Amino acid sequence: MNVFYMFFTLLEFILPFFMYICGMKTVYQIVLLLVLAFFFVPYGKAQELSPDQYAHIQSSGKYVMLANNNNQLGQGEEVVISSDYYMAKYAVTNQQWSSFIQSAGLSAPKHWAEGRIPEGKESHPVVWVSAEEAETYCTWLGQQYPGYTFRLPTQGEWEYAACGDRRTVYPWGDQAEVSYEDGVLSSKFNFNAVVGAYILQDPEQLATFNNSKSSRYGEQEKVSDIFSIGKNGSVSGWIDHNNYTGFVYTDLFTKINDTGGYTCSVSDYEEGVSPWGCYNMSGNCWEWTSTIEEATNGAEQGQMVNIIKGGSWYATMASCRICYRGEGRKGSGRYATVGLRVVAEKKSSAGISVVSDRNIHHDIYSLQGIKRLSPQRGVNIIDHKKVIYNR
């Protein structure tokens, strides 16, 4: 419980007793004091979510994913979103994470030198945090807002908060709407062309290939000869995993990555907000979800992982589409481009968030958690919700 509520709760009981021993001893006076304390002291009042920070997502009960797990548009499966929920409008920031780890006595992310937030990045999204740590953060956040349960969103909840009923592949429409001309990039989101344009402001600067497996290890080259940006924002020469070349395998990239990457403030790119008012649902940093699926992309291909959504400052514009699927990471791992955004639900009268066993398609999904029978509802419910993709 919030410390202020604890203080005022104690005050409500201590004040009448103090006044009683000071001479106000009639029943009428004591009752009057109790009434005044009840109305003027915020005893037990649950702290409410600010509409400036959380979007109230109104669910129709079901949602059809924009694409299937092989990224075929229009082939997505139907998932159930059983009730309204509150999606954070912004990813969790370094400053918010700092408050959490100080309160919980946990270690700082690996790129925070001497445990301090990188200079100027207080309002940037926190990265290098695992899904497991993110869930611990949600538990801690619930202590600040006793009337709510916080958790990571499911993949479906995340996608619906990003596109709404417009069902576009970016929060603002079906086109990326990126242009690059005369060294100036115009974009509604933060992806790899943004950091690329920043580096190319000095096209003559030298970068050194610094991966020991690279066929060009130790060699230097002008950045303008390593990678380029097309008129539509596409980046060539960004990375080549086969011979460990491209800009990603240079010392300039490493320097950027080691300080948390080329992220921006979570409130930047206002033109790119979702229909529900959520910021940076495309780009800036990938975001954890609670959905477990088999990855179809990247180094994790074929593994069961926590799905991540949204793309990042490192990702291509295609990977930053809302519909992009199959990207995931191990929930226990920490990654340079992965952060989090939380979902809040109002607690039921029983003090838990209720998810019915009947509210999912069991041939596609199952629920993992503590299951018990709800006598009020006559159905099985899950106290700790995690959605598992079965296919």
mmCIF file of C-alpha atoms in Angstrom:
data_model
loop_
_atom_site.group_PDB
_atom_site.id
_atom_site.type_symbol
_atom_site.label_atom_id
_atom_site.label_comp_id
_atom_site.label_asym_id
_atom_site.label_seq_id
_atom_site.Cartn_x
_atom_site.Cartn_y
_atom_site.Cartn_z
ATOM 1 C CA MET A 1 0.000 0.000 0.000
ATOM 2 C CA ASN A 2 1.159 3.555 -0.740
ATOM 3 C CA VAL A 3 2.936 5.073 2.285
ATOM 4 C CA PHE A 4 0.682 8.121 2.214
ATOM 5 C CA TYR A 5 -2.420 5.968 2.574
ATOM 6 C CA MET A 6 -0.807 4.124 5.452
ATOM 7 C CA PHE A 7 -0.060 7.424 7.183
ATOM 8 C CA PHE A 8 -3.585 8.767 6.771
ATOM 9 C CA THR A 9 -5.109 5.465 7.799
ATOM 10 C CA LEU A 10 -3.189 5.556 11.079
ATOM 11 C CA LEU A 11 -4.080 9.214 11.493
ATOM 12 C CA GLU A 12 -7.779 8.432 11.223
ATOM 13 C CA PHE A 13 -7.602 6.162 14.266
ATOM 14 C CA ILE A 14 -5.042 8.115 16.281
ATOM 15 C CA LEU A 15 -6.683 11.558 15.926
ATOM 16 C CA PRO A 16 -10.020 10.707 17.652
ATOM 17 C CA PHE A 17 -8.187 8.934 20.481
ATOM 18 C CA PHE A 18 -5.902 11.925 20.975
ATOM 19 C CA MET A 19 -8.846 14.315 21.059
ATOM 20 C CA TYR A 20 -10.675 12.053 23.493
ATOM 21 C CA ILE A 21 -7.914 12.089 26.075
ATOM 22 C CA CYS A 22 -7.660 15.872 25.658
ATOM 23 C CA GLY A 23 -11.179 16.361 26.937
ATOM 24 C CA MET A 24 -13.582 15.778 24.043
ATOM 25 C CA LYS A 25 -15.233 12.844 25.793
ATOM 26 C CA THR A 26 -18.868 12.912 24.782
ATOM 27 C CA VAL A 27 -20.128 10.274 22.419
ATOM 28 C CA TYR A 28 -21.434 12.985 20.122
ATOM 29 C CA GLN A 29 -18.012 14.628 19.839
ATOM 30 C CA ILE A 30 -16.216 11.336 19.203
ATOM 31 C CA VAL A 31 -18.704 10.290 16.530
ATOM 32 C CA LEU A 32 -18.379 13.704 14.891
ATOM 33 C CA LEU A 33 -14.591 13.331 14.767
ATOM 34 C CA LEU A 34 -14.860 9.896 13.199
ATOM 35 C CA VAL A 35 -17.230 11.195 10.529
ATOM 36 C CA LEU A 36 -14.942 14.130 9.754
ATOM 37 C CA ALA A 37 -11.936 11.826 9.563
ATOM 38 C CA PHE A 38 -13.764 9.487 7.206
ATOM 39 C CA PHE A 39 -14.711 12.232 4.757
ATOM 40 C CA PHE A 40 -11.586 14.374 4.880
ATOM 41 C CA VAL A 41 -8.863 11.755 5.213
ATOM 42 C CA PRO A 42 -8.360 9.619 2.047
ATOM 43 C CA TYR A 43 -8.521 6.371 4.011
ATOM 44 C CA GLY A 44 -8.356 3.277 1.834
ATOM 45 C CA LYS A 45 -8.957 5.195 -1.392
ATOM 46 C CA ALA A 46 -7.289 3.311 -4.243
ATOM 47 C CA GLN A 47 -4.977 5.362 -6.390
ATOM 48 C CA GLU A 48 -6.461 5.693 -9.870
ATOM 49 C CA LEU A 49 -4.652 5.430 -13.176
ATOM 50 C CA SER A 50 -4.047 8.694 -14.997
ATOM 51 C CA PRO A 51 -5.651 8.912 -18.464
ATOM 52 C CA ASP A 52 -2.501 10.764 -19.494
ATOM 53 C CA GLN A 53 -0.510 7.599 -18.836
ATOM 54 C CA TYR A 54 -2.937 4.765 -19.633
ATOM 55 C CA ALA A 55 -5.274 4.240 -22.564
ATOM 56 C CA HIS A 56 -8.586 2.532 -21.801
ATOM 57 C CA ILE A 57 -8.801 -0.125 -24.498
ATOM 58 C CA GLN A 58 -12.396 -1.186 -25.082
ATOM 59 C CA SER A 59 -12.622 -4.761 -26.270
ATOM 60 C CA SER A 60 -15.432 -6.315 -28.307
ATOM 61 C CA GLY A 61 -14.418 -9.689 -26.894
ATOM 62 C CA LYS A 62 -12.344 -10.957 -29.788
ATOM 63 C CA TYR A 63 -9.640 -9.789 -32.174
ATOM 64 C CA VAL A 64 -8.306 -11.207 -35.431
ATOM 65 C CA MET A 65 -4.544 -10.948 -35.747
ATOM 66 C CA LEU A 66 -3.368 -9.007 -38.795
ATOM 67 C CA ALA A 67 -1.127 -11.853 -39.990
ATOM 68 C CA ASN A 68 -0.350 -15.443 -39.121
ATOM 69 C CA ASN A 69 2.874 -16.631 -37.531
ATOM 70 C CA ASN A 70 4.477 -16.853 -40.976
ATOM 71 C CA ASN A 71 3.697 -13.173 -41.638
ATOM 72 C CA GLN A 72 1.004 -13.761 -44.233
ATOM 73 C CA LEU A 73 -1.277 -10.726 -44.063
ATOM 74 C CA GLY A 74 -4.973 -11.454 -43.781
ATOM 75 C CA GLN A 75 -4.327 -14.983 -42.478
ATOM 76 C CA GLY A 76 -4.245 -14.224 -38.758
ATOM 77 C CA GLU A 77 -6.162 -16.321 -36.249
ATOM 78 C CA GLU A 78 -8.915 -15.045 -33.977
ATOM 79 C CA VAL A 79 -7.945 -14.498 -30.355
ATOM 80 C CA VAL A 80 -10.160 -13.597 -27.437
ATOM 81 C CA ILE A 81 -9.648 -10.390 -25.468
ATOM 82 C CA SER A 82 -12.230 -11.091 -22.819
ATOM 83 C CA SER A 83 -12.500 -7.663 -21.231
ATOM 84 C CA ASP A 84 -11.443 -4.033 -21.434
ATOM 85 C CA TYR A 85 -7.922 -3.250 -20.291
ATOM 86 C CA TYR A 86 -5.609 -0.302 -19.733
ATOM 87 C CA MET A 87 -2.518 -0.159 -21.916
ATOM 88 C CA ALA A 88 0.326 2.105 -20.844
ATOM 89 C CA LYS A 89 0.650 4.888 -23.394
ATOM 90 C CA TYR A 90 4.415 4.786 -23.007
ATOM 91 C CA ALA A 91 7.088 2.148 -22.601
ATOM 92 C CA VAL A 92 8.606 1.930 -19.109
ATOM 93 C CA THR A 93 11.394 4.504 -18.835
ATOM 94 C CA ASN A 94 14.845 4.330 -17.319
ATOM 95 C CA GLN A 95 13.691 6.701 -14.571
ATOM 96 C CA GLN A 96 10.709 4.494 -13.704
ATOM 97 C CA TRP A 97 12.919 1.423 -13.691
ATOM 98 C CA SER A 98 15.407 3.196 -11.427
ATOM 99 C CA SER A 99 12.656 3.866 -8.881
ATOM 100 C CA PHE A 100 11.691 0.205 -9.011
ATOM 101 C CA ILE A 101 15.149 -1.294 -8.550
ATOM 102 C CA GLN A 102 15.981 1.126 -5.727
ATOM 103 C CA SER A 103 12.793 0.133 -3.927
ATOM 104 C CA ALA A 104 13.254 -3.585 -4.597
ATOM 105 C CA GLY A 105 17.016 -3.646 -4.029
ATOM 106 C CA LEU A 106 17.782 -5.042 -7.488
ATOM 107 C CA SER A 107 20.749 -4.516 -9.789
ATOM 108 C CA ALA A 108 20.735 -1.919 -12.570
ATOM 109 C CA PRO A 109 20.775 -2.886 -16.260
ATOM 110 C CA LYS A 110 24.240 -3.825 -17.492
ATOM 111 C CA HIS A 111 24.777 -0.656 -19.549
ATOM 112 C CA TRP A 112 24.177 1.705 -16.614
ATOM 113 C CA ALA A 113 27.716 2.724 -15.667
ATOM 114 C CA GLU A 114 28.131 2.460 -11.872
ATOM 115 C CA GLY A 115 24.392 1.767 -11.633
ATOM 116 C CA ARG A 116 23.389 5.171 -13.012
ATOM 117 C CA ILE A 117 21.050 5.962 -15.897
ATOM 118 C CA PRO A 118 23.026 6.934 -19.042
ATOM 119 C CA GLU A 119 23.218 10.724 -19.227
ATOM 120 C CA GLY A 120 20.193 12.320 -20.855
ATOM 121 C CA LYS A 121 18.257 9.045 -21.123
ATOM 122 C CA GLU A 122 15.963 9.318 -18.103
ATOM 123 C CA SER A 123 12.859 9.422 -20.323
ATOM 124 C CA HIS A 124 14.119 6.783 -22.771
ATOM 125 C CA PRO A 125 12.785 3.209 -22.582
ATOM 126 C CA VAL A 126 14.651 0.867 -20.285
ATOM 127 C CA VAL A 127 16.328 -2.036 -22.121
ATOM 128 C CA TRP A 128 18.497 -4.981 -21.073
ATOM 129 C CA VAL A 129 15.700 -6.245 -18.789
ATOM 130 C CA SER A 130 14.234 -9.755 -18.937
ATOM 131 C CA ALA A 131 10.577 -10.714 -19.151
ATOM 132 C CA GLU A 132 10.929 -12.238 -15.697
ATOM 133 C CA GLU A 133 12.202 -8.926 -14.302
ATOM 134 C CA ALA A 134 9.384 -7.164 -16.145
ATOM 135 C CA GLU A 135 6.839 -9.338 -14.344
ATOM 136 C CA THR A 136 8.470 -8.485 -11.010
ATOM 137 C CA TYR A 137 8.152 -4.809 -11.953
ATOM 138 C CA CYS A 138 4.444 -5.369 -12.603
ATOM 139 C CA THR A 139 4.011 -6.865 -9.127
ATOM 140 C CA TRP A 140 5.786 -3.873 -7.594
ATOM 141 C CA LEU A 141 3.654 -1.466 -9.620
ATOM 142 C CA GLY A 142 0.539 -3.152 -8.273
ATOM 143 C CA GLN A 143 1.622 -2.127 -4.775
ATOM 144 C CA GLN A 144 1.455 1.512 -5.860
ATOM 145 C CA TYR A 145 -2.040 1.015 -7.319
ATOM 146 C CA PRO A 146 -3.835 -1.449 -4.995
ATOM 147 C CA GLY A 147 -7.008 -1.460 -7.089
ATOM 148 C CA TYR A 148 -5.269 -2.812 -10.194
ATOM 149 C CA THR A 149 -3.351 -5.836 -11.391
ATOM 150 C CA PHE A 150 -0.428 -5.147 -13.700
ATOM 151 C CA ARG A 151 1.116 -7.578 -16.167
ATOM 152 C CA LEU A 152 2.698 -7.851 -19.583
ATOM 153 C CA PRO A 153 0.218 -7.683 -22.468
ATOM 154 C CA THR A 154 -0.614 -10.686 -24.585
ATOM 155 C CA GLN A 155 0.380 -10.457 -28.223
ATOM 156 C CA GLY A 156 -3.236 -9.848 -29.222
ATOM 157 C CA GLU A 157 -3.749 -7.109 -26.631
ATOM 158 C CA TRP A 158 -0.541 -5.424 -27.744
ATOM 159 C CA GLU A 159 -1.509 -5.521 -31.421
ATOM 160 C CA TYR A 160 -5.035 -4.243 -30.830
ATOM 161 C CA ALA A 161 -3.700 -1.334 -28.753
ATOM 162 C CA ALA A 162 -1.377 -0.502 -31.656
ATOM 163 C CA CYS A 163 -3.850 -0.576 -34.564
ATOM 164 C CA GLY A 164 -7.340 -0.517 -33.087
ATOM 165 C CA ASP A 165 -10.233 -1.192 -35.442
ATOM 166 C CA ARG A 166 -8.416 0.513 -38.323
ATOM 167 C CA ARG A 167 -6.320 -2.663 -38.713
ATOM 168 C CA THR A 168 -3.422 -0.892 -40.410
ATOM 169 C CA VAL A 169 0.123 -2.299 -40.413
ATOM 170 C CA TYR A 170 1.527 0.862 -38.807
ATOM 171 C CA PRO A 171 -0.280 2.807 -36.078
ATOM 172 C CA TRP A 172 -1.028 5.647 -38.533
ATOM 173 C CA GLY A 173 -1.716 3.710 -41.758
ATOM 174 C CA ASP A 174 -0.517 1.042 -44.172
ATOM 175 C CA GLN A 175 2.499 2.960 -45.453
ATOM 176 C CA ALA A 176 5.695 3.724 -43.530
ATOM 177 C CA GLU A 177 5.652 7.314 -44.860
ATOM 178 C CA VAL A 178 9.442 7.675 -44.644
ATOM 179 C CA SER A 179 11.583 9.850 -46.911
ATOM 180 C CA TYR A 180 15.303 10.598 -47.070
ATOM 181 C CA GLU A 181 16.598 13.458 -49.170
ATOM 182 C CA ASP A 182 19.694 15.658 -48.969
ATOM 183 C CA GLY A 183 20.741 13.973 -45.747
ATOM 184 C CA VAL A 184 17.427 14.694 -44.002
ATOM 185 C CA LEU A 185 15.218 11.837 -42.836
ATOM 186 C CA SER A 186 11.483 12.321 -42.314
ATOM 187 C CA SER A 187 9.864 9.564 -40.248
ATOM 188 C CA LYS A 188 7.034 8.911 -37.806
ATOM 189 C CA PHE A 189 9.026 6.278 -35.913
ATOM 190 C CA ASN A 190 12.512 5.439 -34.694
ATOM 191 C CA PHE A 191 14.130 2.627 -36.710
ATOM 192 C CA ASN A 192 17.550 1.875 -38.186
ATOM 193 C CA ALA A 193 17.444 4.637 -40.804
ATOM 194 C CA VAL A 194 17.210 7.198 -37.981
ATOM 195 C CA VAL A 195 20.528 6.247 -36.414
ATOM 196 C CA GLY A 196 21.905 5.748 -39.932
ATOM 197 C CA ALA A 197 21.018 9.311 -40.916
ATOM 198 C CA TYR A 198 22.669 10.551 -37.727
ATOM 199 C CA ILE A 199 25.912 8.705 -38.532
ATOM 200 C CA LEU A 200 25.885 9.870 -42.156
ATOM 201 C CA GLN A 201 25.868 13.499 -41.088
ATOM 202 C CA ASP A 202 29.631 12.949 -41.196
ATOM 203 C CA PRO A 203 29.969 10.653 -44.220
ATOM 204 C CA GLU A 204 33.773 10.801 -44.197
ATOM 205 C CA GLN A 205 34.238 9.440 -40.669
ATOM 206 C CA LEU A 206 35.963 6.097 -40.411
ATOM 207 C CA ALA A 207 34.548 2.971 -38.813
ATOM 208 C CA THR A 208 36.567 -0.111 -37.868
ATOM 209 C CA PHE A 209 35.233 -3.639 -38.337
ATOM 210 C CA ASN A 210 35.579 -5.022 -34.821
ATOM 211 C CA ASN A 211 34.178 -8.560 -34.854
ATOM 212 C CA SER A 212 36.961 -11.135 -34.740
ATOM 213 C CA LYS A 213 34.985 -13.420 -37.063
ATOM 214 C CA SER A 214 34.714 -10.720 -39.717
ATOM 215 C CA SER A 215 36.504 -11.196 -43.022
ATOM 216 C CA ARG A 216 37.520 -7.555 -42.645
ATOM 217 C CA TYR A 217 38.448 -7.562 -38.968
ATOM 218 C CA GLY A 218 40.565 -4.524 -38.049
ATOM 219 C CA GLU A 219 40.027 -2.765 -41.377
ATOM 220 C CA GLN A 220 38.720 0.782 -41.570
ATOM 221 C CA GLU A 221 36.319 2.282 -44.066
ATOM 222 C CA LYS A 222 34.297 5.457 -44.484
ATOM 223 C CA VAL A 223 30.773 5.031 -43.133
ATOM 224 C CA SER A 224 29.311 6.257 -46.418
ATOM 225 C CA ASP A 225 31.021 3.314 -48.135
ATOM 226 C CA ILE A 226 29.741 0.800 -45.563
ATOM 227 C CA PHE A 227 26.010 1.579 -45.671
ATOM 228 C CA SER A 228 23.533 3.877 -47.385
ATOM 229 C CA ILE A 229 19.921 5.014 -47.025
ATOM 230 C CA GLY A 230 17.442 4.951 -49.895
ATOM 231 C CA LYS A 231 14.882 7.656 -50.627
ATOM 232 C CA ASN A 232 12.167 5.601 -48.923
ATOM 233 C CA GLY A 233 14.266 4.997 -45.774
ATOM 234 C CA SER A 234 15.501 1.504 -46.643
ATOM 235 C CA VAL A 235 19.033 0.831 -45.368
ATOM 236 C CA SER A 236 21.618 -1.097 -47.386
ATOM 237 C CA GLY A 237 24.798 -2.436 -45.816
ATOM 238 C CA TRP A 238 23.335 -2.464 -42.310
ATOM 239 C CA ILE A 239 24.345 -6.025 -41.420
ATOM 240 C CA ASP A 240 25.683 -9.167 -43.092
ATOM 241 C CA HIS A 241 25.623 -12.169 -40.776
ATOM 242 C CA ASN A 242 27.416 -14.387 -43.266
ATOM 243 C CA ASN A 243 30.750 -12.559 -43.146
ATOM 244 C CA TYR A 244 30.197 -10.327 -40.104
ATOM 245 C CA THR A 245 30.336 -7.075 -42.017
ATOM 246 C CA GLY A 246 27.992 -4.127 -42.345
ATOM 247 C CA PHE A 247 27.645 -1.174 -40.008
ATOM 248 C CA VAL A 248 26.475 -3.331 -37.092
ATOM 249 C CA TYR A 249 29.891 -5.009 -36.947
ATOM 250 C CA THR A 250 31.851 -1.774 -36.476
ATOM 251 C CA ASP A 251 33.205 0.114 -33.484
ATOM 252 C CA LEU A 252 30.849 3.050 -34.103
ATOM 253 C CA PHE A 253 27.815 0.825 -33.735
ATOM 254 C CA THR A 254 29.265 -0.838 -30.626
ATOM 255 C CA LYS A 255 29.745 2.553 -28.991
ATOM 256 C CA ILE A 256 26.083 3.415 -29.578
ATOM 257 C CA ASN A 257 24.825 0.009 -28.495
ATOM 258 C CA ASP A 258 26.862 -0.054 -25.278
ATOM 259 C CA THR A 259 24.987 2.973 -23.904
ATOM 260 C CA GLY A 260 21.533 1.510 -24.522
ATOM 261 C CA GLY A 261 21.263 2.192 -28.242
ATOM 262 C CA TYR A 262 19.891 5.078 -30.272
ATOM 263 C CA THR A 263 16.606 5.224 -28.404
ATOM 264 C CA CYS A 264 14.536 8.367 -27.988
ATOM 265 C CA SER A 265 12.175 9.658 -25.325
ATOM 266 C CA VAL A 266 9.056 7.519 -24.978
ATOM 267 C CA SER A 267 6.929 10.578 -25.762
ATOM 268 C CA ASP A 268 8.677 11.395 -29.060
ATOM 269 C CA TYR A 269 7.140 10.813 -32.506
ATOM 270 C CA GLU A 270 3.718 12.185 -31.655
ATOM 271 C CA GLU A 271 2.635 11.839 -35.293
ATOM 272 C CA GLY A 272 3.023 8.075 -34.956
ATOM 273 C CA VAL A 273 0.683 7.424 -32.021
ATOM 274 C CA SER A 274 -1.848 4.617 -32.217
ATOM 275 C CA PRO A 275 -5.627 5.185 -32.502
ATOM 276 C CA TRP A 276 -5.803 4.614 -28.732
ATOM 277 C CA GLY A 277 -3.082 7.205 -28.054
ATOM 278 C CA CYS A 278 -0.158 4.843 -27.393
ATOM 279 C CA TYR A 279 3.301 6.106 -28.351
ATOM 280 C CA ASN A 280 6.122 4.289 -30.150
ATOM 281 C CA MET A 281 4.239 1.110 -30.924
ATOM 282 C CA SER A 282 6.433 1.035 -34.013
ATOM 283 C CA GLY A 283 10.158 1.377 -33.384
ATOM 284 C CA ASN A 284 12.309 2.651 -30.505
ATOM 285 C CA CYS A 285 12.456 -0.676 -28.613
ATOM 286 C CA TRP A 286 10.929 -4.118 -28.890
ATOM 287 C CA GLU A 287 8.428 -4.844 -26.127
ATOM 288 C CA TRP A 288 7.894 -8.038 -24.176
ATOM 289 C CA THR A 289 4.563 -9.828 -24.311
ATOM 290 C CA SER A 290 3.358 -12.731 -22.161
ATOM 291 C CA THR A 291 2.524 -14.844 -25.209
ATOM 292 C CA ILE A 292 4.710 -17.920 -25.682
ATOM 293 C CA GLU A 293 5.152 -19.056 -29.287
ATOM 294 C CA GLU A 294 7.675 -20.792 -31.467
ATOM 295 C CA ALA A 295 9.933 -18.163 -33.035
ATOM 296 C CA THR A 296 10.021 -18.197 -36.822
ATOM 297 C CA ASN A 297 12.667 -15.485 -37.203
ATOM 298 C CA GLY A 298 16.135 -14.662 -35.932
ATOM 299 C CA ALA A 299 18.581 -16.610 -33.799
ATOM 300 C CA GLU A 300 15.707 -18.024 -31.710
ATOM 301 C CA GLN A 301 13.998 -19.661 -34.711
ATOM 302 C CA GLY A 302 12.396 -22.953 -33.685
ATOM 303 C CA GLN A 303 12.523 -22.177 -29.964
ATOM 304 C CA MET A 304 9.593 -21.480 -27.641
ATOM 305 C CA VAL A 305 10.010 -17.863 -26.581
ATOM 306 C CA ASN A 306 8.208 -14.812 -25.250
ATOM 307 C CA ILE A 307 6.991 -12.946 -28.317
ATOM 308 C CA ILE A 308 8.236 -9.378 -28.688
ATOM 309 C CA LYS A 309 6.457 -6.712 -30.708
ATOM 310 C CA GLY A 310 7.037 -3.313 -32.237
ATOM 311 C CA GLY A 311 10.549 -3.310 -33.669
ATOM 312 C CA SER A 312 13.306 -1.004 -32.435
ATOM 313 C CA TRP A 313 15.850 1.667 -33.298
ATOM 314 C CA TYR A 314 18.002 -1.210 -34.641
ATOM 315 C CA ALA A 315 15.268 -2.885 -36.723
ATOM 316 C CA THR A 316 14.264 -2.383 -40.345
ATOM 317 C CA MET A 317 11.042 -0.549 -41.127
ATOM 318 C CA ALA A 318 9.410 -3.872 -42.105
ATOM 319 C CA SER A 319 10.170 -5.351 -38.674
ATOM 320 C CA CYS A 320 8.529 -2.317 -37.041
ATOM 321 C CA ARG A 321 5.133 -3.076 -38.563
ATOM 322 C CA ILE A 322 2.357 -3.930 -36.102
ATOM 323 C CA CYS A 323 1.576 -7.080 -38.063
ATOM 324 C CA TYR A 324 5.140 -8.430 -37.914
ATOM 325 C CA ARG A 325 5.225 -11.769 -36.082
ATOM 326 C CA GLY A 326 7.537 -14.611 -35.186
ATOM 327 C CA GLU A 327 10.128 -12.551 -33.317
ATOM 328 C CA GLY A 328 10.793 -13.581 -29.732
ATOM 329 C CA ARG A 329 13.356 -13.923 -26.971
ATOM 330 C CA LYS A 330 13.889 -16.192 -23.984
ATOM 331 C CA GLY A 331 12.023 -14.750 -21.013
ATOM 332 C CA SER A 332 15.048 -15.108 -18.750
ATOM 333 C CA GLY A 333 17.329 -13.235 -21.148
ATOM 334 C CA ARG A 334 18.246 -9.574 -21.366
ATOM 335 C CA TYR A 335 18.643 -7.866 -24.711
ATOM 336 C CA ALA A 336 19.960 -4.533 -25.979
ATOM 337 C CA THR A 337 16.829 -3.635 -27.933
ATOM 338 C CA VAL A 338 14.037 -5.098 -25.738
ATOM 339 C CA GLY A 339 12.048 -3.168 -23.141
ATOM 340 C CA LEU A 340 8.492 -3.317 -21.847
ATOM 341 C CA ARG A 341 5.069 -1.734 -21.686
ATOM 342 C CA VAL A 342 2.500 -2.788 -19.117
ATOM 343 C CA VAL A 343 -1.195 -3.575 -19.058
ATOM 344 C CA ALA A 344 -3.421 -2.834 -16.078
ATOM 345 C CA GLU A 345 -6.737 -4.433 -15.158
ATOM 346 C CA LYS A 346 -9.137 -3.415 -12.436
ATOM 347 C CA LYS A 347 -9.281 -6.065 -9.751
ATOM 348 C CA SER A 348 -12.456 -8.062 -9.362
ATOM 349 C CA SER A 349 -14.306 -8.129 -6.063
ATOM 350 C CA ALA A 350 -12.268 -11.203 -5.217
ATOM 351 C CA GLY A 351 -9.097 -9.204 -5.705
ATOM 352 C CA ILE A 352 -7.834 -10.982 -8.822
ATOM 353 C CA SER A 353 -8.005 -10.552 -12.568
ATOM 354 C CA VAL A 354 -10.352 -13.216 -13.874
ATOM 355 C CA VAL A 355 -9.662 -15.088 -17.091
ATOM 356 C CA SER A 356 -12.092 -17.816 -18.057
ATOM 357 C CA ASP A 357 -10.959 -21.159 -19.421
ATOM 358 C CA ARG A 358 -13.783 -20.754 -21.941
ATOM 359 C CA ASN A 359 -12.397 -17.444 -23.231
ATOM 360 C CA ILE A 360 -9.714 -18.929 -25.458
ATOM 361 C CA HIS A 361 -9.536 -21.269 -28.426
ATOM 362 C CA HIS A 362 -7.893 -24.376 -27.000
ATOM 363 C CA ASP A 363 -6.776 -25.651 -30.389
ATOM 364 C CA ILE A 364 -4.628 -22.515 -30.634
ATOM 365 C CA TYR A 365 -3.977 -21.307 -27.107
ATOM 366 C CA SER A 366 -3.908 -22.552 -23.546
ATOM 367 C CA LEU A 367 -3.587 -20.705 -20.261
ATOM 368 C CA GLN A 368 -0.718 -21.323 -17.883
ATOM 369 C CA GLY A 369 -1.026 -20.379 -14.248
ATOM 370 C CA ILE A 370 -2.701 -21.231 -10.958
ATOM 371 C CA LYS A 371 -6.097 -22.688 -11.826
ATOM 372 C CA ARG A 372 -8.989 -23.001 -9.420
ATOM 373 C CA LEU A 373 -12.782 -23.102 -9.493
ATOM 374 C CA SER A 374 -14.626 -19.837 -9.039
ATOM 375 C CA PRO A 375 -17.861 -20.564 -7.134
ATOM 376 C CA GLN A 376 -19.312 -17.214 -8.236
ATOM 377 C CA ARG A 377 -18.758 -17.888 -11.927
ATOM 378 C CA GLY A 378 -18.759 -21.696 -12.023
ATOM 379 C CA VAL A 379 -15.738 -21.778 -14.332
ATOM 380 C CA ASN A 380 -12.044 -22.367 -13.997
ATOM 381 C CA ILE A 381 -10.014 -19.186 -13.667
ATOM 382 C CA ILE A 382 -6.341 -18.388 -13.806
ATOM 383 C CA ASP A 383 -4.805 -16.267 -11.064
ATOM 384 C CA HIS A 384 -1.570 -15.627 -12.965
ATOM 385 C CA LYS A 385 -2.254 -15.365 -16.655
ATOM 386 C CA LYS A 386 0.135 -16.473 -19.383
ATOM 387 C CA VAL A 387 -1.056 -17.305 -22.882
ATOM 388 C CA ILE A 388 0.694 -20.215 -24.592
ATOM 389 C CA TYR A 389 0.577 -20.640 -28.374
ATOM 390 C CA ASN A 390 -0.021 -24.340 -29.080
ATOM 391 C CA ARG A 391 0.758 -24.507 -32.759
#
